[in-house]
PDB file of C-alpha atoms in Angstrom:
ATOM      1  CA  UNK A   1      45.320  47.366-105.573  1.00  0.00           C
ATOM      2  CA  UNK A   2      42.343  48.451-103.774  1.00  0.00           C
ATOM      3  CA  UNK A   3      40.185  51.551-103.916  1.00  0.00           C
ATOM      4  CA  UNK A   4      37.121  51.748-101.163  1.00  0.00           C
ATOM      5  CA  UNK A   5      33.773  52.111-102.228  1.00  0.00           C
ATOM      6  CA  UNK A   6      32.835  55.111 -99.959  1.00  0.00           C
ATOM      7  CA  UNK A   7      35.633  57.363-102.091  1.00  0.00           C
ATOM      8  CA  UNK A   8      33.623  57.355-105.236  1.00  0.00           C
ATOM      9  CA  UNK A   9      30.786  59.999-104.083  1.00  0.00           C
ATOM     10  CA  UNK A  10      33.592  61.477-102.498  1.00  0.00           C
ATOM     11  CA  UNK A  11      35.524  61.680-106.447  1.00  0.00           C
ATOM     12  CA  UNK A  12      31.963  62.674-108.006  1.00  0.00           C
ATOM     13  CA  UNK A  13      31.932  65.750-105.262  1.00  0.00           C
ATOM     14  CA  UNK A  14      35.802  66.697-105.971  1.00  0.00           C
ATOM     15  CA  UNK A  15      34.856  66.567-109.746  1.00  0.00           C
ATOM     16  CA  UNK A  16      32.111  68.789-109.374  1.00  0.00           C
ATOM     17  CA  UNK A  17      34.195  71.378-107.489  1.00  0.00           C
ATOM     18  CA  UNK A  18      35.397  73.541-110.498  1.00  0.00           C
ATOM     19  CA  UNK A  19      31.862  73.749-111.798  1.00  0.00           C
ATOM     20  CA  UNK A  20      31.172  75.553-108.022  1.00  0.00           C
ATOM     21  CA  UNK A  21      34.278  77.248-108.041  1.00  0.00           C
ATOM     22  CA  UNK A  22      34.132  79.122-111.380  1.00  0.00           C
ATOM     23  CA  UNK A  23      30.384  79.961-110.385  1.00  0.00           C
ATOM     24  CA  UNK A  24      31.566  81.428-106.893  1.00  0.00           C
ATOM     25  CA  UNK A  25      33.934  83.230-108.814  1.00  0.00           C
ATOM     26  CA  UNK A  26      31.027  84.778-110.834  1.00  0.00           C
ATOM     27  CA  UNK A  27      29.460  85.348-108.407  1.00  0.00           C
ATOM     28  CA  UNK A  28      32.002  87.459-106.342  1.00  0.00           C
ATOM     29  CA  UNK A  29      32.414  89.079-109.223  1.00  0.00           C
ATOM     30  CA  UNK A  30      28.885  90.078-109.794  1.00  0.00           C
ATOM     31  CA  UNK A  31      28.641  90.944-106.068  1.00  0.00           C
ATOM     32  CA  UNK A  32      31.938  92.974-105.826  1.00  0.00           C
ATOM     33  CA  UNK A  33      30.314  95.305-109.022  1.00  0.00           C
ATOM     34  CA  UNK A  34      27.158  95.864-107.157  1.00  0.00           C
ATOM     35  CA  UNK A  35      29.230  97.627-104.154  1.00  0.00           C
ATOM     36  CA  UNK A  36      29.538  95.614-101.421  1.00  0.00           C
ATOM     37  CA  UNK A  37      32.015  95.363 -99.202  1.00  0.00           C
ATOM     38  CA  UNK A  38      34.316  92.325 -97.857  1.00  0.00           C
ATOM     39  CA  UNK A  39      33.504  92.271 -94.428  1.00  0.00           C
ATOM     40  CA  UNK A  40      34.990  89.839 -91.482  1.00  0.00           C
ATOM     41  CA  UNK A  41      32.120  88.043 -91.777  1.00  0.00           C
ATOM     42  CA  UNK A  42      32.857  86.454 -95.342  1.00  0.00           C
ATOM     43  CA  UNK A  43      35.778  84.151 -92.882  1.00  0.00           C
ATOM     44  CA  UNK A  44      31.819  82.150 -92.721  1.00  0.00           C
ATOM     45  CA  UNK A  45      31.799  81.833 -96.183  1.00  0.00           C
ATOM     46  CA  UNK A  46      34.444  78.557 -95.688  1.00  0.00           C
ATOM     47  CA  UNK A  47      32.145  77.081 -92.810  1.00  0.00           C
ATOM     48  CA  UNK A  48      28.856  76.829 -94.731  1.00  0.00           C
ATOM     49  CA  UNK A  49      31.543  75.662 -97.369  1.00  0.00           C
ATOM     50  CA  UNK A  50      32.903  72.411 -95.478  1.00  0.00           C
ATOM     51  CA  UNK A  51      29.214  72.730 -94.149  1.00  0.00           C
ATOM     52  CA  UNK A  52      27.886  71.669 -97.296  1.00  0.00           C
ATOM     53  CA  UNK A  53      30.740  69.378 -98.607  1.00  0.00           C
ATOM     54  CA  UNK A  54      29.590  67.485 -95.343  1.00  0.00           C
ATOM     55  CA  UNK A  55      26.501  67.240 -95.884  1.00  0.00           C
ATOM     56  CA  UNK A  56      26.689  66.763 -99.945  1.00  0.00           C
ATOM     57  CA  UNK A  57      28.923  63.643 -99.204  1.00  0.00           C
ATOM     58  CA  UNK A  58      26.215  62.331 -96.135  1.00  0.00           C
ATOM     59  CA  UNK A  59      23.463  62.299 -99.497  1.00  0.00           C
ATOM     60  CA  UNK A  60      25.937  61.131-102.011  1.00  0.00           C
ATOM     61  CA  UNK A  61      26.531  58.069 -99.380  1.00  0.00           C
ATOM     62  CA  UNK A  62      22.902  56.923 -98.852  1.00  0.00           C
ATOM     63  CA  UNK A  63      21.464  57.632-102.494  1.00  0.00           C
ATOM     64  CA  UNK A  64      24.647  55.707-103.934  1.00  0.00           C
ATOM     65  CA  UNK A  65      24.117  52.980-101.782  1.00  0.00           C
ATOM     66  CA  UNK A  66      20.760  52.753-102.808  1.00  0.00           C
ATOM     67  CA  UNK A  67      20.889  53.519-106.097  1.00  0.00           C
ATOM     68  CA  UNK A  68      22.719  50.437-106.511  1.00  0.00           C
ATOM     69  CA  UNK A  69      20.930  48.183-104.808  1.00  0.00           C
ATOM     70  CA  UNK A  70      17.594  50.086-106.606  1.00  0.00           C
ATOM     71  CA  UNK A  71      18.112  51.415-109.875  1.00  0.00           C
ATOM     72  CA  UNK A  72      15.262  53.352-110.334  1.00  0.00           C
ATOM     73  CA  UNK A  73      15.924  54.609-107.287  1.00  0.00           C
ATOM     74  CA  UNK A  74      18.131  57.096-109.163  1.00  0.00           C
ATOM     75  CA  UNK A  75      15.299  59.083-111.264  1.00  0.00           C
ATOM     76  CA  UNK A  76      12.681  59.630-108.101  1.00  0.00           C
ATOM     77  CA  UNK A  77      15.661  60.813-106.279  1.00  0.00           C
ATOM     78  CA  UNK A  78      16.298  63.374-109.143  1.00  0.00           C
ATOM     79  CA  UNK A  79      13.129  64.364-109.053  1.00  0.00           C
ATOM     80  CA  UNK A  80      12.839  65.118-105.151  1.00  0.00           C
ATOM     81  CA  UNK A  81      16.194  66.757-105.814  1.00  0.00           C
ATOM     82  CA  UNK A  82      15.411  69.211-108.532  1.00  0.00           C
ATOM     83  CA  UNK A  83      11.970  70.001-106.757  1.00  0.00           C
ATOM     84  CA  UNK A  84      14.078  70.047-103.051  1.00  0.00           C
ATOM     85  CA  UNK A  85      16.585  72.583-104.988  1.00  0.00           C
ATOM     86  CA  UNK A  86      13.491  74.870-105.604  1.00  0.00           C
ATOM     87  CA  UNK A  87      11.582  75.273-102.923  1.00  0.00           C
ATOM     88  CA  UNK A  88      14.661  75.506 -99.993  1.00  0.00           C
ATOM     89  CA  UNK A  89      14.571  79.271-100.583  1.00  0.00           C
ATOM     90  CA  UNK A  90      16.839  80.365-103.862  1.00  0.00           C
ATOM     91  CA  UNK A  91      14.059  80.975-105.656  1.00  0.00           C
ATOM     92  CA  UNK A  92      10.803  80.881-104.151  1.00  0.00           C
ATOM     93  CA  UNK A  93      11.349  83.708-100.435  1.00  0.00           C
ATOM     94  CA  UNK A  94      10.390  80.943 -97.724  1.00  0.00           C
ATOM     95  CA  UNK A  95      11.099  84.493 -95.981  1.00  0.00           C
ATOM     96  CA  UNK A  96       8.291  86.695 -97.461  1.00  0.00           C
ATOM     97  CA  UNK A  97       5.652  87.854 -95.082  1.00  0.00           C
ATOM     98  CA  UNK A  98       2.517  87.101 -97.383  1.00  0.00           C
ATOM     99  CA  UNK A  99       4.642  82.878 -97.704  1.00  0.00           C
ATOM    100  CA  UNK A 100       2.421  80.874 -95.054  1.00  0.00           C
ATOM    101  CA  UNK A 101       4.116  80.417 -92.127  1.00  0.00           C
ATOM    102  CA  UNK A 102       3.602  77.559 -91.436  1.00  0.00           C
ATOM    103  CA  UNK A 103       5.031  75.947 -95.054  1.00  0.00           C
ATOM    104  CA  UNK A 104       8.070  78.488 -94.517  1.00  0.00           C
ATOM    105  CA  UNK A 105       9.242  76.452 -91.486  1.00  0.00           C
ATOM    106  CA  UNK A 106       8.753  73.142 -92.878  1.00  0.00           C
ATOM    107  CA  UNK A 107      10.453  74.148 -95.601  1.00  0.00           C
ATOM    108  CA  UNK A 108      13.309  75.982 -93.649  1.00  0.00           C
ATOM    109  CA  UNK A 109      13.912  71.845 -91.901  1.00  0.00           C
ATOM    110  CA  UNK A 110      14.903  71.568 -95.960  1.00  0.00           C
ATOM    111  CA  UNK A 111      19.454  71.571 -95.465  1.00  0.00           C
ATOM    112  CA  UNK A 112      19.769  72.653 -98.730  1.00  0.00           C
ATOM    113  CA  UNK A 113      17.947  76.129 -97.466  1.00  0.00           C
ATOM    114  CA  UNK A 114      20.423  76.819 -94.170  1.00  0.00           C
ATOM    115  CA  UNK A 115      23.322  76.201 -96.148  1.00  0.00           C
ATOM    116  CA  UNK A 116      22.381  78.852 -98.842  1.00  0.00           C
ATOM    117  CA  UNK A 117      20.908  81.327 -96.804  1.00  0.00           C
ATOM    118  CA  UNK A 118      23.448  81.248 -94.830  1.00  0.00           C
ATOM    119  CA  UNK A 119      25.576  81.834 -97.763  1.00  0.00           C
ATOM    120  CA  UNK A 120      23.011  84.598 -98.363  1.00  0.00           C
ATOM    121  CA  UNK A 121      23.562  86.017 -95.197  1.00  0.00           C
ATOM    122  CA  UNK A 122      27.392  86.204 -95.451  1.00  0.00           C
ATOM    123  CA  UNK A 123      27.460  87.511 -98.478  1.00  0.00           C
ATOM    124  CA  UNK A 124      24.915  89.818-100.013  1.00  0.00           C
ATOM    125  CA  UNK A 125      22.439  90.305 -97.320  1.00  0.00           C
ATOM    126  CA  UNK A 126      22.449  91.341 -92.896  1.00  0.00           C
ATOM    127  CA  UNK A 127      26.160  89.223 -91.990  1.00  0.00           C
ATOM    128  CA  UNK A 128      25.061  87.522 -88.091  1.00  0.00           C
ATOM    129  CA  UNK A 129      27.287  84.617 -87.388  1.00  0.00           C
ATOM    130  CA  UNK A 130      26.906  81.212 -87.825  1.00  0.00           C
ATOM    131  CA  UNK A 131      26.247  80.568 -84.274  1.00  0.00           C
ATOM    132  CA  UNK A 132      23.594  82.785 -83.558  1.00  0.00           C
ATOM    133  CA  UNK A 133      20.943  80.688 -84.460  1.00  0.00           C
ATOM    134  CA  UNK A 134      21.278  77.911 -82.365  1.00  0.00           C
ATOM    135  CA  UNK A 135      18.560  75.546 -83.731  1.00  0.00           C
ATOM    136  CA  UNK A 136      19.010  75.822 -87.568  1.00  0.00           C
ATOM    137  CA  UNK A 137      22.730  74.640 -86.256  1.00  0.00           C
ATOM    138  CA  UNK A 138      21.199  71.920 -84.634  1.00  0.00           C
ATOM    139  CA  UNK A 139      18.794  70.794 -87.082  1.00  0.00           C
ATOM    140  CA  UNK A 140      21.479  71.032 -89.773  1.00  0.00           C
ATOM    141  CA  UNK A 141      24.301  69.468 -87.990  1.00  0.00           C
ATOM    142  CA  UNK A 142      21.417  66.715 -86.833  1.00  0.00           C
ATOM    143  CA  UNK A 143      20.320  65.409 -89.877  1.00  0.00           C
ATOM    144  CA  UNK A 144      23.771  65.942 -91.550  1.00  0.00           C
ATOM    145  CA  UNK A 145      24.854  63.315 -89.149  1.00  0.00           C
ATOM    146  CA  UNK A 146      21.475  61.412 -89.230  1.00  0.00           C
ATOM    147  CA  UNK A 147      22.312  60.565 -92.874  1.00  0.00           C
ATOM    148  CA  UNK A 148      26.099  59.664 -92.748  1.00  0.00           C
ATOM    149  CA  UNK A 149      25.230  57.605 -90.112  1.00  0.00           C
ATOM    150  CA  UNK A 150      22.678  55.973 -91.854  1.00  0.00           C
ATOM    151  CA  UNK A 151      24.846  56.043 -95.174  1.00  0.00           C
ATOM    152  CA  UNK A 152      27.900  54.633 -92.876  1.00  0.00           C
ATOM    153  CA  UNK A 153      25.307  51.661 -91.866  1.00  0.00           C
ATOM    154  CA  UNK A 154      23.998  50.730 -95.617  1.00  0.00           C
ATOM    155  CA  UNK A 155      27.012  50.811 -97.049  1.00  0.00           C
ATOM    156  CA  UNK A 156      29.497  48.594 -95.184  1.00  0.00           C
ATOM    157  CA  UNK A 157      26.391  46.224 -94.697  1.00  0.00           C
ATOM    158  CA  UNK A 158      26.211  45.884 -98.731  1.00  0.00           C
ATOM    159  CA  UNK A 159      29.220  46.397 -99.615  1.00  0.00           C
ATOM    160  CA  UNK A 160      30.172  43.223-100.205  1.00  0.00           C
ATOM    161  CA  UNK A 161      27.424  42.344-102.389  1.00  0.00           C
ATOM    162  CA  UNK A 162      27.860  46.086-104.422  1.00  0.00           C
ATOM    163  CA  UNK A 163      29.607  43.372-107.597  1.00  0.00           C
ATOM    164  CA  UNK A 164      26.188  41.192-107.575  1.00  0.00           C
ATOM    165  CA  UNK A 165      24.311  44.547-108.022  1.00  0.00           C
ATOM    166  CA  UNK A 166      26.309  45.871-110.807  1.00  0.00           C
TER     167      UNK A 166
END
């Protein structure tokens, strides 16, 4: 029986969805207690969920291949990912007027910022349709497609030698 090596990152993502849905359930429960009324904008949740899923697959395809080739890459990658998560707008308000504008614009290129801000705007803040911010859409999907192409390329190039590296 042959198992596609490209499916391994996908199985990891699907496995982690259980935790995501538990946290999402708690978040929706908290949102309803804050007297936030459901609206038609909540349908955008599905768009941002798909965008998150595609981005995570693209990122994991690149990083899983590089991790097999360079085992020490994983430690550096997790450190960068932790810092990237902290500065993606989850904890630090990059839209604050006191935050430096240049740094704010650079941090908004982060695909995690696009996804997190999209969920935030859809469920909590002033909702706007996702297609209204064309620049952010193009940057996010551009980065995601580049990651998919690079990930597919390096995965296909080294696929025959994975067992040698493992």
